[in-house]
Every structure is written in structure tokens, then in C-alpha cells.
């Protein structure tokens, strides 16, 4: 255990030295490449203004999103009404999608429990 801790400490020290040596030049390079995205003046007030714009723009998009969701639900209802005409390929895709959703749910549960499989909290 002590050797693992020493290895981790050594790796962390190397990473810190690398960041100290190359960090500022990398920062300058990234900022130069992405300067078109920077709003002038780059102040806290500007950041708060942009955050509010993003929040309220997303709120304004809710009606369009609900319309799209309604269309998707109508499509699913239509498929369910005509399920006798459903092809095997379509049913397989739907089953794989459901399986993927279930797998993501299970992965989220495992992550939420702290990567334990039994739910036991030490």
C-alpha cells in the first residue's frame, strides 16, 4: 500500500511539474485559437449576463421541445397501433434501444452507490 502511495505521489509530482512548465504556453495557445468565442470585456459581469442569456434561452425553447416530444409520442402511438405490420428489424432496434437505456440506468445506479455492486456502504 505504501509503495502504491509513493508511486501516486511521484506521478502527481511529475504532472505538477509538467503543468508548471507547459501550462501557461498551452493556455495562451488555447485562448488564441478560441478568441472568437470570448466576449469583450471578459469580466464577471459579462459571464453573469451570458449565463442569464443561456438560462432564459433554454427556458424559451421549452415549448418547441414539448411540441417535438408530442410528435415523437404520436409516432410511437402510431407504430403501436400498427404493430402487426412491424418488421423484425424494427423490433430488434427497439429492443436494443431499450436494453441500452436499461444498461445506462444500471451503470448510473452503480456509480451512485460508489461503484459497489451489492449496495453495501462500508
JSON list of C-alpha atoms in Angstrom, two decimals:
[
{"chain": "A", "resi": 1, "resn": "UNK", "atom": "CA", "xyz": [0.00, 0.00, 0.00]},
{"chain": "A", "resi": 2, "resn": "UNK", "atom": "CA", "xyz": [2.83, 2.38, 0.85]},
{"chain": "A", "resi": 3, "resn": "UNK", "atom": "CA", "xyz": [4.54, 1.67, -2.48]},
{"chain": "A", "resi": 4, "resn": "UNK", "atom": "CA", "xyz": [1.32, 2.49, -4.36]},
{"chain": "A", "resi": 5, "resn": "UNK", "atom": "CA", "xyz": [1.01, 5.73, -2.42]},
{"chain": "A", "resi": 6, "resn": "UNK", "atom": "CA", "xyz": [4.62, 6.59, -3.24]},
{"chain": "A", "resi": 7, "resn": "UNK", "atom": "CA", "xyz": [4.00, 5.85, -6.95]},
{"chain": "A", "resi": 8, "resn": "UNK", "atom": "CA", "xyz": [0.90, 8.04, -6.91]},
{"chain": "A", "resi": 9, "resn": "UNK", "atom": "CA", "xyz": [2.81, 10.83, -5.20]},
{"chain": "A", "resi": 10, "resn": "UNK", "atom": "CA", "xyz": [5.60, 10.58, -7.78]},
{"chain": "A", "resi": 11, "resn": "UNK", "atom": "CA", "xyz": [3.11, 10.71, -10.69]},
{"chain": "A", "resi": 12, "resn": "UNK", "atom": "CA", "xyz": [1.36, 13.69, -9.13]},
{"chain": "A", "resi": 13, "resn": "UNK", "atom": "CA", "xyz": [4.67, 15.47, -8.72]},
{"chain": "A", "resi": 14, "resn": "UNK", "atom": "CA", "xyz": [5.58, 14.80, -12.37]},
{"chain": "A", "resi": 15, "resn": "UNK", "atom": "CA", "xyz": [2.18, 16.07, -13.53]},
{"chain": "A", "resi": 16, "resn": "UNK", "atom": "CA", "xyz": [2.58, 19.22, -11.44]},
{"chain": "A", "resi": 17, "resn": "UNK", "atom": "CA", "xyz": [6.00, 19.88, -12.94]},
{"chain": "A", "resi": 18, "resn": "UNK", "atom": "CA", "xyz": [4.66, 19.36, -16.46]},
{"chain": "A", "resi": 19, "resn": "UNK", "atom": "CA", "xyz": [1.77, 21.77, -15.87]},
{"chain": "A", "resi": 20, "resn": "UNK", "atom": "CA", "xyz": [4.10, 24.34, -14.31]},
{"chain": "A", "resi": 21, "resn": "UNK", "atom": "CA", "xyz": [6.45, 24.07, -17.28]},
{"chain": "A", "resi": 22, "resn": "UNK", "atom": "CA", "xyz": [3.94, 23.96, -20.16]},
{"chain": "A", "resi": 23, "resn": "UNK", "atom": "CA", "xyz": [0.69, 25.25, -18.63]},
{"chain": "A", "resi": 24, "resn": "UNK", "atom": "CA", "xyz": [0.95, 28.92, -19.48]},
{"chain": "A", "resi": 25, "resn": "UNK", "atom": "CA", "xyz": [2.01, 28.32, -23.07]},
{"chain": "A", "resi": 26, "resn": "UNK", "atom": "CA", "xyz": [-0.85, 25.84, -23.52]},
{"chain": "A", "resi": 27, "resn": "UNK", "atom": "CA", "xyz": [-3.28, 28.35, -22.02]},
{"chain": "A", "resi": 28, "resn": "UNK", "atom": "CA", "xyz": [-2.09, 31.06, -24.41]},
{"chain": "A", "resi": 29, "resn": "UNK", "atom": "CA", "xyz": [-2.37, 28.71, -27.38]},
{"chain": "A", "resi": 30, "resn": "UNK", "atom": "CA", "xyz": [-5.91, 27.63, -26.48]},
{"chain": "A", "resi": 31, "resn": "UNK", "atom": "CA", "xyz": [-7.03, 31.22, -25.90]},
{"chain": "A", "resi": 32, "resn": "UNK", "atom": "CA", "xyz": [-5.53, 32.33, -29.22]},
{"chain": "A", "resi": 33, "resn": "UNK", "atom": "CA", "xyz": [-7.27, 29.53, -31.12]},
{"chain": "A", "resi": 34, "resn": "UNK", "atom": "CA", "xyz": [-10.62, 30.27, -29.48]},
{"chain": "A", "resi": 35, "resn": "UNK", "atom": "CA", "xyz": [-10.56, 34.05, -29.24]},
{"chain": "A", "resi": 36, "resn": "UNK", "atom": "CA", "xyz": [-13.67, 34.34, -31.42]},
{"chain": "A", "resi": 37, "resn": "UNK", "atom": "CA", "xyz": [-15.70, 32.88, -28.52]},
{"chain": "A", "resi": 38, "resn": "UNK", "atom": "CA", "xyz": [-14.50, 35.40, -25.94]},
{"chain": "A", "resi": 39, "resn": "UNK", "atom": "CA", "xyz": [-16.92, 38.23, -25.21]},
{"chain": "A", "resi": 40, "resn": "UNK", "atom": "CA", "xyz": [-15.35, 41.59, -24.51]},
{"chain": "A", "resi": 41, "resn": "UNK", "atom": "CA", "xyz": [-14.78, 42.72, -21.84]},
{"chain": "A", "resi": 42, "resn": "UNK", "atom": "CA", "xyz": [-14.07, 39.34, -20.17]},
{"chain": "A", "resi": 43, "resn": "UNK", "atom": "CA", "xyz": [-15.45, 40.26, -16.74]},
{"chain": "A", "resi": 44, "resn": "UNK", "atom": "CA", "xyz": [-17.56, 38.55, -14.10]},
{"chain": "A", "resi": 45, "resn": "UNK", "atom": "CA", "xyz": [-20.49, 40.77, -15.04]},
{"chain": "A", "resi": 46, "resn": "UNK", "atom": "CA", "xyz": [-20.27, 39.62, -18.67]},
{"chain": "A", "resi": 47, "resn": "UNK", "atom": "CA", "xyz": [-20.15, 35.99, -17.51]},
{"chain": "A", "resi": 48, "resn": "UNK", "atom": "CA", "xyz": [-23.28, 36.52, -15.39]},
{"chain": "A", "resi": 49, "resn": "UNK", "atom": "CA", "xyz": [-25.05, 38.17, -18.33]},
{"chain": "A", "resi": 50, "resn": "UNK", "atom": "CA", "xyz": [-24.18, 35.26, -20.63]},
{"chain": "A", "resi": 51, "resn": "UNK", "atom": "CA", "xyz": [-25.28, 32.74, -18.00]},
{"chain": "A", "resi": 52, "resn": "UNK", "atom": "CA", "xyz": [-28.66, 34.50, -17.74]},
{"chain": "A", "resi": 53, "resn": "UNK", "atom": "CA", "xyz": [-28.98, 34.59, -21.53]},
{"chain": "A", "resi": 54, "resn": "UNK", "atom": "CA", "xyz": [-28.30, 30.85, -21.72]},
{"chain": "A", "resi": 55, "resn": "UNK", "atom": "CA", "xyz": [-30.77, 30.07, -18.93]},
{"chain": "A", "resi": 56, "resn": "UNK", "atom": "CA", "xyz": [-33.62, 32.11, -20.37]},
{"chain": "A", "resi": 57, "resn": "UNK", "atom": "CA", "xyz": [-32.92, 30.98, -23.92]},
{"chain": "A", "resi": 58, "resn": "UNK", "atom": "CA", "xyz": [-33.24, 27.40, -22.76]},
{"chain": "A", "resi": 59, "resn": "UNK", "atom": "CA", "xyz": [-36.47, 28.28, -20.95]},
{"chain": "A", "resi": 60, "resn": "UNK", "atom": "CA", "xyz": [-37.79, 29.87, -24.14]},
{"chain": "A", "resi": 61, "resn": "UNK", "atom": "CA", "xyz": [-37.04, 26.66, -26.08]},
{"chain": "A", "resi": 62, "resn": "UNK", "atom": "CA", "xyz": [-39.29, 24.51, -23.84]},
{"chain": "A", "resi": 63, "resn": "UNK", "atom": "CA", "xyz": [-42.46, 24.97, -25.96]},
{"chain": "A", "resi": 64, "resn": "UNK", "atom": "CA", "xyz": [-40.65, 23.84, -29.11]},
{"chain": "A", "resi": 65, "resn": "UNK", "atom": "CA", "xyz": [-39.21, 20.88, -27.27]},
{"chain": "A", "resi": 66, "resn": "UNK", "atom": "CA", "xyz": [-42.63, 19.84, -25.95]},
{"chain": "A", "resi": 67, "resn": "UNK", "atom": "CA", "xyz": [-44.04, 20.02, -29.50]},
{"chain": "A", "resi": 68, "resn": "UNK", "atom": "CA", "xyz": [-41.22, 17.78, -30.70]},
{"chain": "A", "resi": 69, "resn": "UNK", "atom": "CA", "xyz": [-41.85, 15.37, -27.83]},
{"chain": "A", "resi": 70, "resn": "UNK", "atom": "CA", "xyz": [-45.54, 15.28, -28.74]},
{"chain": "A", "resi": 71, "resn": "UNK", "atom": "CA", "xyz": [-44.68, 14.41, -32.34]},
{"chain": "A", "resi": 72, "resn": "UNK", "atom": "CA", "xyz": [-42.37, 11.63, -31.16]},
{"chain": "A", "resi": 73, "resn": "UNK", "atom": "CA", "xyz": [-45.09, 10.23, -28.88]},
{"chain": "A", "resi": 74, "resn": "UNK", "atom": "CA", "xyz": [-47.62, 10.35, -31.71]},
{"chain": "A", "resi": 75, "resn": "UNK", "atom": "CA", "xyz": [-45.15, 8.41, -33.87]},
{"chain": "A", "resi": 76, "resn": "UNK", "atom": "CA", "xyz": [-44.74, 5.75, -31.17]},
{"chain": "A", "resi": 77, "resn": "UNK", "atom": "CA", "xyz": [-48.52, 5.53, -30.70]},
{"chain": "A", "resi": 78, "resn": "UNK", "atom": "CA", "xyz": [-48.96, 5.07, -34.45]},
{"chain": "A", "resi": 79, "resn": "UNK", "atom": "CA", "xyz": [-46.37, 2.31, -34.50]},
{"chain": "A", "resi": 80, "resn": "UNK", "atom": "CA", "xyz": [-48.07, 0.62, -31.54]},
{"chain": "A", "resi": 81, "resn": "UNK", "atom": "CA", "xyz": [-51.44, 0.74, -33.33]},
{"chain": "A", "resi": 82, "resn": "UNK", "atom": "CA", "xyz": [-49.92, -0.94, -36.38]},
{"chain": "A", "resi": 83, "resn": "UNK", "atom": "CA", "xyz": [-47.65, -3.34, -34.50]},
{"chain": "A", "resi": 84, "resn": "UNK", "atom": "CA", "xyz": [-48.85, -6.31, -36.58]},
{"chain": "A", "resi": 85, "resn": "UNK", "atom": "CA", "xyz": [-47.07, -4.73, -39.57]},
{"chain": "A", "resi": 86, "resn": "UNK", "atom": "CA", "xyz": [-43.85, -4.25, -37.60]},
{"chain": "A", "resi": 87, "resn": "UNK", "atom": "CA", "xyz": [-40.74, -5.74, -39.18]},
{"chain": "A", "resi": 88, "resn": "UNK", "atom": "CA", "xyz": [-38.27, -7.86, -37.25]},
{"chain": "A", "resi": 89, "resn": "UNK", "atom": "CA", "xyz": [-35.50, -5.32, -37.88]},
{"chain": "A", "resi": 90, "resn": "UNK", "atom": "CA", "xyz": [-37.56, -2.51, -36.33]},
{"chain": "A", "resi": 91, "resn": "UNK", "atom": "CA", "xyz": [-38.44, -4.64, -33.32]},
{"chain": "A", "resi": 92, "resn": "UNK", "atom": "CA", "xyz": [-34.75, -5.55, -32.90]},
{"chain": "A", "resi": 93, "resn": "UNK", "atom": "CA", "xyz": [-33.71, -1.89, -32.99]},
{"chain": "A", "resi": 94, "resn": "UNK", "atom": "CA", "xyz": [-36.36, -1.03, -30.41]},
{"chain": "A", "resi": 95, "resn": "UNK", "atom": "CA", "xyz": [-35.23, -3.90, -28.18]},
{"chain": "A", "resi": 96, "resn": "UNK", "atom": "CA", "xyz": [-31.59, -2.82, -28.43]},
{"chain": "A", "resi": 97, "resn": "UNK", "atom": "CA", "xyz": [-32.56, 0.75, -27.58]},
{"chain": "A", "resi": 98, "resn": "UNK", "atom": "CA", "xyz": [-34.48, -0.44, -24.52]},
{"chain": "A", "resi": 99, "resn": "UNK", "atom": "CA", "xyz": [-31.55, -2.61, -23.47]},
{"chain": "A", "resi": 100, "resn": "UNK", "atom": "CA", "xyz": [-29.17, 0.32, -23.84]},
{"chain": "A", "resi": 101, "resn": "UNK", "atom": "CA", "xyz": [-31.41, 2.54, -21.70]},
{"chain": "A", "resi": 102, "resn": "UNK", "atom": "CA", "xyz": [-31.56, -0.17, -19.03]},
{"chain": "A", "resi": 103, "resn": "UNK", "atom": "CA", "xyz": [-27.76, -0.59, -19.11]},
{"chain": "A", "resi": 104, "resn": "UNK", "atom": "CA", "xyz": [-27.24, 3.16, -18.66]},
{"chain": "A", "resi": 105, "resn": "UNK", "atom": "CA", "xyz": [-29.70, 3.07, -15.75]},
{"chain": "A", "resi": 106, "resn": "UNK", "atom": "CA", "xyz": [-27.78, 0.21, -14.13]},
{"chain": "A", "resi": 107, "resn": "UNK", "atom": "CA", "xyz": [-24.45, 1.98, -14.67]},
{"chain": "A", "resi": 108, "resn": "UNK", "atom": "CA", "xyz": [-25.86, 5.14, -13.08]},
{"chain": "A", "resi": 109, "resn": "UNK", "atom": "CA", "xyz": [-27.07, 3.16, -10.09]},
{"chain": "A", "resi": 110, "resn": "UNK", "atom": "CA", "xyz": [-23.66, 1.53, -9.65]},
{"chain": "A", "resi": 111, "resn": "UNK", "atom": "CA", "xyz": [-21.90, 4.90, -9.91]},
{"chain": "A", "resi": 112, "resn": "UNK", "atom": "CA", "xyz": [-24.39, 6.43, -7.47]},
{"chain": "A", "resi": 113, "resn": "UNK", "atom": "CA", "xyz": [-23.61, 3.72, -4.93]},
{"chain": "A", "resi": 114, "resn": "UNK", "atom": "CA", "xyz": [-19.91, 4.45, -5.14]},
{"chain": "A", "resi": 115, "resn": "UNK", "atom": "CA", "xyz": [-19.02, 1.68, -7.62]},
{"chain": "A", "resi": 116, "resn": "UNK", "atom": "CA", "xyz": [-20.32, -1.10, -5.39]},
{"chain": "A", "resi": 117, "resn": "UNK", "atom": "CA", "xyz": [-22.39, -3.92, -6.82]},
{"chain": "A", "resi": 118, "resn": "UNK", "atom": "CA", "xyz": [-24.13, -5.00, -3.60]},
{"chain": "A", "resi": 119, "resn": "UNK", "atom": "CA", "xyz": [-25.24, -1.62, -2.30]},
{"chain": "A", "resi": 120, "resn": "UNK", "atom": "CA", "xyz": [-23.22, -2.11, 0.88]},
{"chain": "A", "resi": 121, "resn": "UNK", "atom": "CA", "xyz": [-21.78, 1.11, 2.27]},
{"chain": "A", "resi": 122, "resn": "UNK", "atom": "CA", "xyz": [-18.61, 0.44, 4.29]}
]
